[in-house]
JSON list of C-alpha atoms and ligand atoms in Angstrom, two decimals:
[
{"chain": "S", "resi": 1, "resn": "MET", "atom": "CA", "xyz": [80.32, 94.11, 26.45]},
{"chain": "S", "resi": 2, "resn": "GLU", "atom": "CA", "xyz": [77.84, 96.25, 28.38]},
{"chain": "S", "resi": 3, "resn": "GLU", "atom": "CA", "xyz": [80.80, 98.01, 29.93]},
{"chain": "S", "resi": 4, "resn": "LEU", "atom": "CA", "xyz": [82.11, 98.87, 26.46]},
{"chain": "S", "resi": 5, "resn": "ILE", "atom": "CA", "xyz": [78.76, 100.41, 25.51]},
{"chain": "S", "resi": 6, "resn": "LYS", "atom": "CA", "xyz": [78.79, 102.40, 28.76]},
{"chain": "S", "resi": 7, "resn": "LYS", "atom": "CA", "xyz": [82.21, 103.81, 27.84]},
{"chain": "S", "resi": 8, "resn": "ALA", "atom": "CA", "xyz": [80.87, 104.76, 24.40]},
{"chain": "S", "resi": 9, "resn": "ILE", "atom": "CA", "xyz": [77.94, 106.58, 26.03]},
{"chain": "S", "resi": 10, "resn": "GLU", "atom": "CA", "xyz": [80.34, 108.48, 28.28]},
{"chain": "S", "resi": 11, "resn": "ALA", "atom": "CA", "xyz": [82.49, 109.42, 25.29]},
{"chain": "S", "resi": 12, "resn": "ARG", "atom": "CA", "xyz": [79.43, 110.66, 23.43]},
{"chain": "S", "resi": 13, "resn": "ASP", "atom": "CA", "xyz": [78.84, 113.18, 26.20]},
{"chain": "S", "resi": 14, "resn": "GLU", "atom": "CA", "xyz": [82.15, 114.83, 25.23]},
{"chain": "S", "resi": 15, "resn": "SER", "atom": "CA", "xyz": [81.21, 115.20, 21.55]},
{"chain": "S", "resi": 16, "resn": "TYR", "atom": "CA", "xyz": [82.33, 118.41, 19.87]},
{"chain": "S", "resi": 17, "resn": "SER", "atom": "CA", "xyz": [79.63, 118.69, 17.23]},
{"chain": "S", "resi": 18, "resn": "PRO", "atom": "CA", "xyz": [78.41, 122.32, 17.05]},
{"chain": "S", "resi": 19, "resn": "TYR", "atom": "CA", "xyz": [77.61, 122.01, 13.32]},
{"chain": "S", "resi": 20, "resn": "SER", "atom": "CA", "xyz": [75.78, 118.71, 12.93]},
{"chain": "S", "resi": 21, "resn": "HIS", "atom": "CA", "xyz": [74.64, 118.35, 16.55]},
{"chain": "S", "resi": 22, "resn": "PHE", "atom": "CA", "xyz": [75.08, 114.63, 15.93]},
{"chain": "S", "resi": 23, "resn": "LYS", "atom": "CA", "xyz": [76.87, 113.24, 18.94]},
{"chain": "S", "resi": 24, "resn": "VAL", "atom": "CA", "xyz": [78.73, 109.96, 18.59]},
{"chain": "S", "resi": 25, "resn": "GLY", "atom": "CA", "xyz": [80.67, 107.96, 21.14]},
{"chain": "S", "resi": 26, "resn": "ALA", "atom": "CA", "xyz": [82.95, 105.03, 20.46]},
{"chain": "S", "resi": 27, "resn": "ALA", "atom": "CA", "xyz": [84.83, 102.67, 22.76]},
{"chain": "S", "resi": 28, "resn": "LEU", "atom": "CA", "xyz": [87.49, 100.31, 21.51]},
{"chain": "S", "resi": 29, "resn": "LYS", "atom": "CA", "xyz": [88.59, 97.24, 23.47]},
{"chain": "S", "resi": 30, "resn": "THR", "atom": "CA", "xyz": [92.08, 95.95, 22.76]},
{"chain": "S", "resi": 31, "resn": "ARG", "atom": "CA", "xyz": [93.18, 92.31, 22.83]},
{"chain": "S", "resi": 32, "resn": "SER", "atom": "CA", "xyz": [95.12, 93.19, 25.98]},
{"chain": "S", "resi": 33, "resn": "GLY", "atom": "CA", "xyz": [91.86, 94.29, 27.63]},
{"chain": "S", "resi": 34, "resn": "LYS", "atom": "CA", "xyz": [92.31, 98.05, 27.68]},
{"chain": "S", "resi": 35, "resn": "VAL", "atom": "CA", "xyz": [89.58, 100.41, 26.49]},
{"chain": "S", "resi": 36, "resn": "TYR", "atom": "CA", "xyz": [90.13, 103.59, 24.49]},
{"chain": "S", "resi": 37, "resn": "ALA", "atom": "CA", "xyz": [87.18, 105.89, 23.96]},
{"chain": "S", "resi": 38, "resn": "GLY", "atom": "CA", "xyz": [86.63, 108.56, 21.35]},
{"chain": "S", "resi": 39, "resn": "THR", "atom": "CA", "xyz": [84.07, 111.07, 20.26]},
{"chain": "S", "resi": 40, "resn": "ASN", "atom": "CA", "xyz": [83.48, 112.96, 17.03]},
{"chain": "S", "resi": 41, "resn": "VAL", "atom": "CA", "xyz": [85.38, 116.22, 16.71]},
{"chain": "S", "resi": 42, "resn": "GLU", "atom": "CA", "xyz": [83.98, 118.65, 14.15]},
{"chain": "S", "resi": 43, "resn": "ASN", "atom": "CA", "xyz": [85.60, 121.68, 12.59]},
{"chain": "S", "resi": 44, "resn": "ALA", "atom": "CA", "xyz": [84.35, 124.87, 10.90]},
{"chain": "S", "resi": 45, "resn": "SER", "atom": "CA", "xyz": [86.15, 123.49, 7.86]},
{"chain": "S", "resi": 46, "resn": "TYR", "atom": "CA", "xyz": [83.84, 120.48, 7.70]},
{"chain": "S", "resi": 47, "resn": "GLY", "atom": "CA", "xyz": [86.25, 118.18, 5.88]},
{"chain": "S", "resi": 48, "resn": "LEU", "atom": "CA", "xyz": [88.58, 118.24, 8.87]},
{"chain": "S", "resi": 49, "resn": "THR", "atom": "CA", "xyz": [86.01, 116.57, 11.09]},
{"chain": "S", "resi": 50, "resn": "VAL", "atom": "CA", "xyz": [87.07, 113.24, 12.57]},
{"chain": "S", "resi": 51, "resn": "CYS", "atom": "CA", "xyz": [84.69, 110.46, 13.56]},
{"chain": "S", "resi": 52, "resn": "ALA", "atom": "CA", "xyz": [84.50, 109.04, 17.07]},
{"chain": "S", "resi": 53, "resn": "GLU", "atom": "CA", "xyz": [85.67, 105.64, 15.84]},
{"chain": "S", "resi": 54, "resn": "ARG", "atom": "CA", "xyz": [88.88, 106.96, 14.34]},
{"chain": "S", "resi": 55, "resn": "VAL", "atom": "CA", "xyz": [89.62, 109.09, 17.40]},
{"chain": "S", "resi": 56, "resn": "ALA", "atom": "CA", "xyz": [89.43, 105.92, 19.51]},
{"chain": "S", "resi": 57, "resn": "VAL", "atom": "CA", "xyz": [91.64, 103.96, 17.11]},
{"chain": "S", "resi": 58, "resn": "TYR", "atom": "CA", "xyz": [94.24, 106.71, 16.89]},
{"chain": "S", "resi": 59, "resn": "LYS", "atom": "CA", "xyz": [94.37, 107.05, 20.67]},
{"chain": "S", "resi": 60, "resn": "ALA", "atom": "CA", "xyz": [94.88, 103.30, 21.04]},
{"chain": "S", "resi": 61, "resn": "VAL", "atom": "CA", "xyz": [97.50, 103.04, 18.30]},
{"chain": "S", "resi": 62, "resn": "SER", "atom": "CA", "xyz": [99.33, 106.05, 19.74]},
{"chain": "S", "resi": 63, "resn": "ALA", "atom": "CA", "xyz": [99.54, 104.13, 23.02]},
{"chain": "S", "resi": 64, "resn": "GLY", "atom": "CA", "xyz": [101.14, 101.17, 21.27]},
{"chain": "S", "resi": 65, "resn": "GLU", "atom": "CA", "xyz": [98.07, 99.00, 20.72]},
{"chain": "S", "resi": 66, "resn": "ARG", "atom": "CA", "xyz": [97.74, 97.12, 17.44]},
{"chain": "S", "resi": 67, "resn": "GLU", "atom": "CA", "xyz": [95.10, 94.43, 17.98]},
{"chain": "S", "resi": 68, "resn": "PHE", "atom": "CA", "xyz": [91.47, 95.09, 18.78]},
{"chain": "S", "resi": 69, "resn": "GLU", "atom": "CA", "xyz": [88.74, 92.82, 20.02]},
{"chain": "S", "resi": 70, "resn": "ALA", "atom": "CA", "xyz": [85.63, 94.98, 19.81]},
{"chain": "S", "resi": 71, "resn": "LEU", "atom": "CA", "xyz": [84.31, 98.46, 19.08]},
{"chain": "S", "resi": 72, "resn": "ALA", "atom": "CA", "xyz": [81.07, 99.89, 20.47]},
{"chain": "S", "resi": 73, "resn": "VAL", "atom": "CA", "xyz": [79.42, 102.86, 18.77]},
{"chain": "S", "resi": 74, "resn": "PHE", "atom": "CA", "xyz": [76.65, 104.75, 20.53]},
{"chain": "S", "resi": 75, "resn": "THR", "atom": "CA", "xyz": [74.33, 107.49, 19.25]},
{"chain": "S", "resi": 76, "resn": "GLU", "atom": "CA", "xyz": [70.83, 108.60, 20.17]},
{"chain": "S", "resi": 77, "resn": "ALA", "atom": "CA", "xyz": [69.64, 108.34, 16.57]},
{"chain": "S", "resi": 78, "resn": "ASP", "atom": "CA", "xyz": [66.50, 106.29, 15.96]},
{"chain": "S", "resi": 79, "resn": "GLU", "atom": "CA", "xyz": [68.46, 104.01, 13.65]},
{"chain": "S", "resi": 80, "resn": "LEU", "atom": "CA", "xyz": [71.65, 102.27, 14.74]},
{"chain": "S", "resi": 81, "resn": "THR", "atom": "CA", "xyz": [74.70, 104.10, 13.40]},
{"chain": "S", "resi": 82, "resn": "PRO", "atom": "CA", "xyz": [77.41, 101.94, 11.81]},
{"chain": "S", "resi": 83, "resn": "PRO", "atom": "CA", "xyz": [80.94, 103.27, 11.26]},
{"chain": "S", "resi": 84, "resn": "CYS", "atom": "CA", "xyz": [81.40, 105.19, 7.99]},
{"chain": "S", "resi": 85, "resn": "GLY", "atom": "CA", "xyz": [83.45, 103.70, 5.18]},
{"chain": "S", "resi": 86, "resn": "ALA", "atom": "CA", "xyz": [86.62, 105.54, 6.17]},
{"chain": "S", "resi": 87, "resn": "CYS", "atom": "CA", "xyz": [86.43, 104.25, 9.74]},
{"chain": "S", "resi": 88, "resn": "ARG", "atom": "CA", "xyz": [85.76, 100.70, 8.55]},
{"chain": "S", "resi": 89, "resn": "GLN", "atom": "CA", "xyz": [88.91, 100.84, 6.45]},
{"chain": "S", "resi": 90, "resn": "VAL", "atom": "CA", "xyz": [90.98, 102.20, 9.36]},
{"chain": "S", "resi": 91, "resn": "LEU", "atom": "CA", "xyz": [89.70, 99.48, 11.69]},
{"chain": "S", "resi": 92, "resn": "TRP", "atom": "CA", "xyz": [90.42, 96.83, 9.03]},
{"chain": "S", "resi": 93, "resn": "GLU", "atom": "CA", "xyz": [94.09, 97.81, 9.03]},
{"chain": "S", "resi": 94, "resn": "PHE", "atom": "CA", "xyz": [94.42, 96.39, 12.54]},
{"chain": "S", "resi": 95, "resn": "SER", "atom": "CA", "xyz": [91.78, 93.74, 13.23]},
{"chain": "S", "resi": 96, "resn": "LYS", "atom": "CA", "xyz": [89.86, 92.31, 10.32]},
{"chain": "S", "resi": 97, "resn": "ASP", "atom": "CA", "xyz": [87.48, 90.12, 12.28]},
{"chain": "S", "resi": 98, "resn": "MET", "atom": "CA", "xyz": [86.75, 92.38, 15.23]},
{"chain": "S", "resi": 99, "resn": "LEU", "atom": "CA", "xyz": [83.32, 92.61, 16.79]},
{"chain": "S", "resi": 100, "resn": "ILE", "atom": "CA", "xyz": [81.33, 95.79, 16.08]},
{"chain": "S", "resi": 101, "resn": "ILE", "atom": "CA", "xyz": [78.55, 96.68, 18.50]},
{"chain": "S", "resi": 102, "resn": "LEU", "atom": "CA", "xyz": [76.05, 99.29, 17.33]},
{"chain": "S", "resi": 103, "resn": "ALA", "atom": "CA", "xyz": [73.93, 100.74, 20.13]},
{"chain": "S", "resi": 104, "resn": "ASN", "atom": "CA", "xyz": [71.33, 103.42, 20.71]},
{"chain": "S", "resi": 105, "resn": "THR", "atom": "CA", "xyz": [68.70, 104.08, 23.36]},
{"chain": "S", "resi": 106, "resn": "LYS", "atom": "CA", "xyz": [66.48, 101.36, 21.87]},
{"chain": "S", "resi": 107, "resn": "GLY", "atom": "CA", "xyz": [68.86, 98.46, 21.62]},
{"chain": "S", "resi": 108, "resn": "GLU", "atom": "CA", "xyz": [71.97, 97.07, 20.01]},
{"chain": "S", "resi": 109, "resn": "LYS", "atom": "CA", "xyz": [73.24, 94.92, 17.18]},
{"chain": "S", "resi": 110, "resn": "ARG", "atom": "CA", "xyz": [76.48, 92.95, 16.97]},
{"chain": "S", "resi": 111, "resn": "LEU", "atom": "CA", "xyz": [78.30, 92.10, 13.79]},
{"chain": "S", "resi": 112, "resn": "ARG", "atom": "CA", "xyz": [81.79, 91.50, 12.46]},
{"chain": "S", "resi": 113, "resn": "LEU", "atom": "CA", "xyz": [83.89, 94.09, 10.69]},
{"chain": "S", "resi": 114, "resn": "SER", "atom": "CA", "xyz": [84.20, 91.68, 7.77]},
{"chain": "S", "resi": 115, "resn": "GLU", "atom": "CA", "xyz": [80.42, 91.93, 7.32]},
{"chain": "S", "resi": 116, "resn": "LEU", "atom": "CA", "xyz": [80.57, 95.72, 7.25]},
{"chain": "S", "resi": 117, "resn": "LEU", "atom": "CA", "xyz": [83.54, 95.84, 4.90]},
{"chain": "S", "resi": 118, "resn": "PRO", "atom": "CA", "xyz": [83.29, 92.86, 2.53]},
{"chain": "S", "resi": 119, "resn": "MET", "atom": "CA", "xyz": [85.77, 94.21, -0.05]},
{"chain": "S", "resi": 120, "resn": "PRO", "atom": "CA", "xyz": [88.41, 96.27, 1.77]},
{"chain": "S", "resi": 121, "resn": "PHE", "atom": "CA", "xyz": [91.31, 98.05, 0.17]},
{"chain": "S", "resi": 122, "resn": "GLU", "atom": "CA", "xyz": [94.50, 96.16, 0.97]},
{"chain": "S", "resi": 123, "resn": "ARG", "atom": "CA", "xyz": [98.01, 97.08, 0.02]},
{"chain": "S", "resi": 124, "resn": "LYS", "atom": "CA", "xyz": [99.44, 94.72, -2.54]},
{"chain": "S", "resi": 125, "resn": "GLU", "atom": "CA", "xyz": [103.00, 94.49, -3.74]},
{"chain": "S", "resi": 126, "resn": "PHE", "atom": "CA", "xyz": [103.03, 95.43, -7.41]},
{"chain": "P", "resi": 201, "resn": "ZN", "atom": "ZN1", "xyz": [83.75, 107.42, 10.36]}
]
């Protein structure tokens, strides 16, 4: 999984974050073994900003991928940076038990998406 973190670091270098200056890189590994990377893309209309994690997921899904094995998120913040609630929900749609790797310059932590999102929204038939 070191390679996945490396891809997240590379993606972070492409961050478009002129407003927050908070650069995030994400790399998503599919069950088929491919890796899709993403970075956060901000906008002057702040609400239009998209997180690195969702950029990676949308790239992968657009390429036909539906099952994911792991996601690495890298920032240079002192604290590890987990995916926001919206990104957790988007990831859940495709792979509920995927591995999430949080990394910064000091270290890393691995956990399951189900730990990060214990009560997800799921579509029910009413
Ligand atoms: Zn997010």
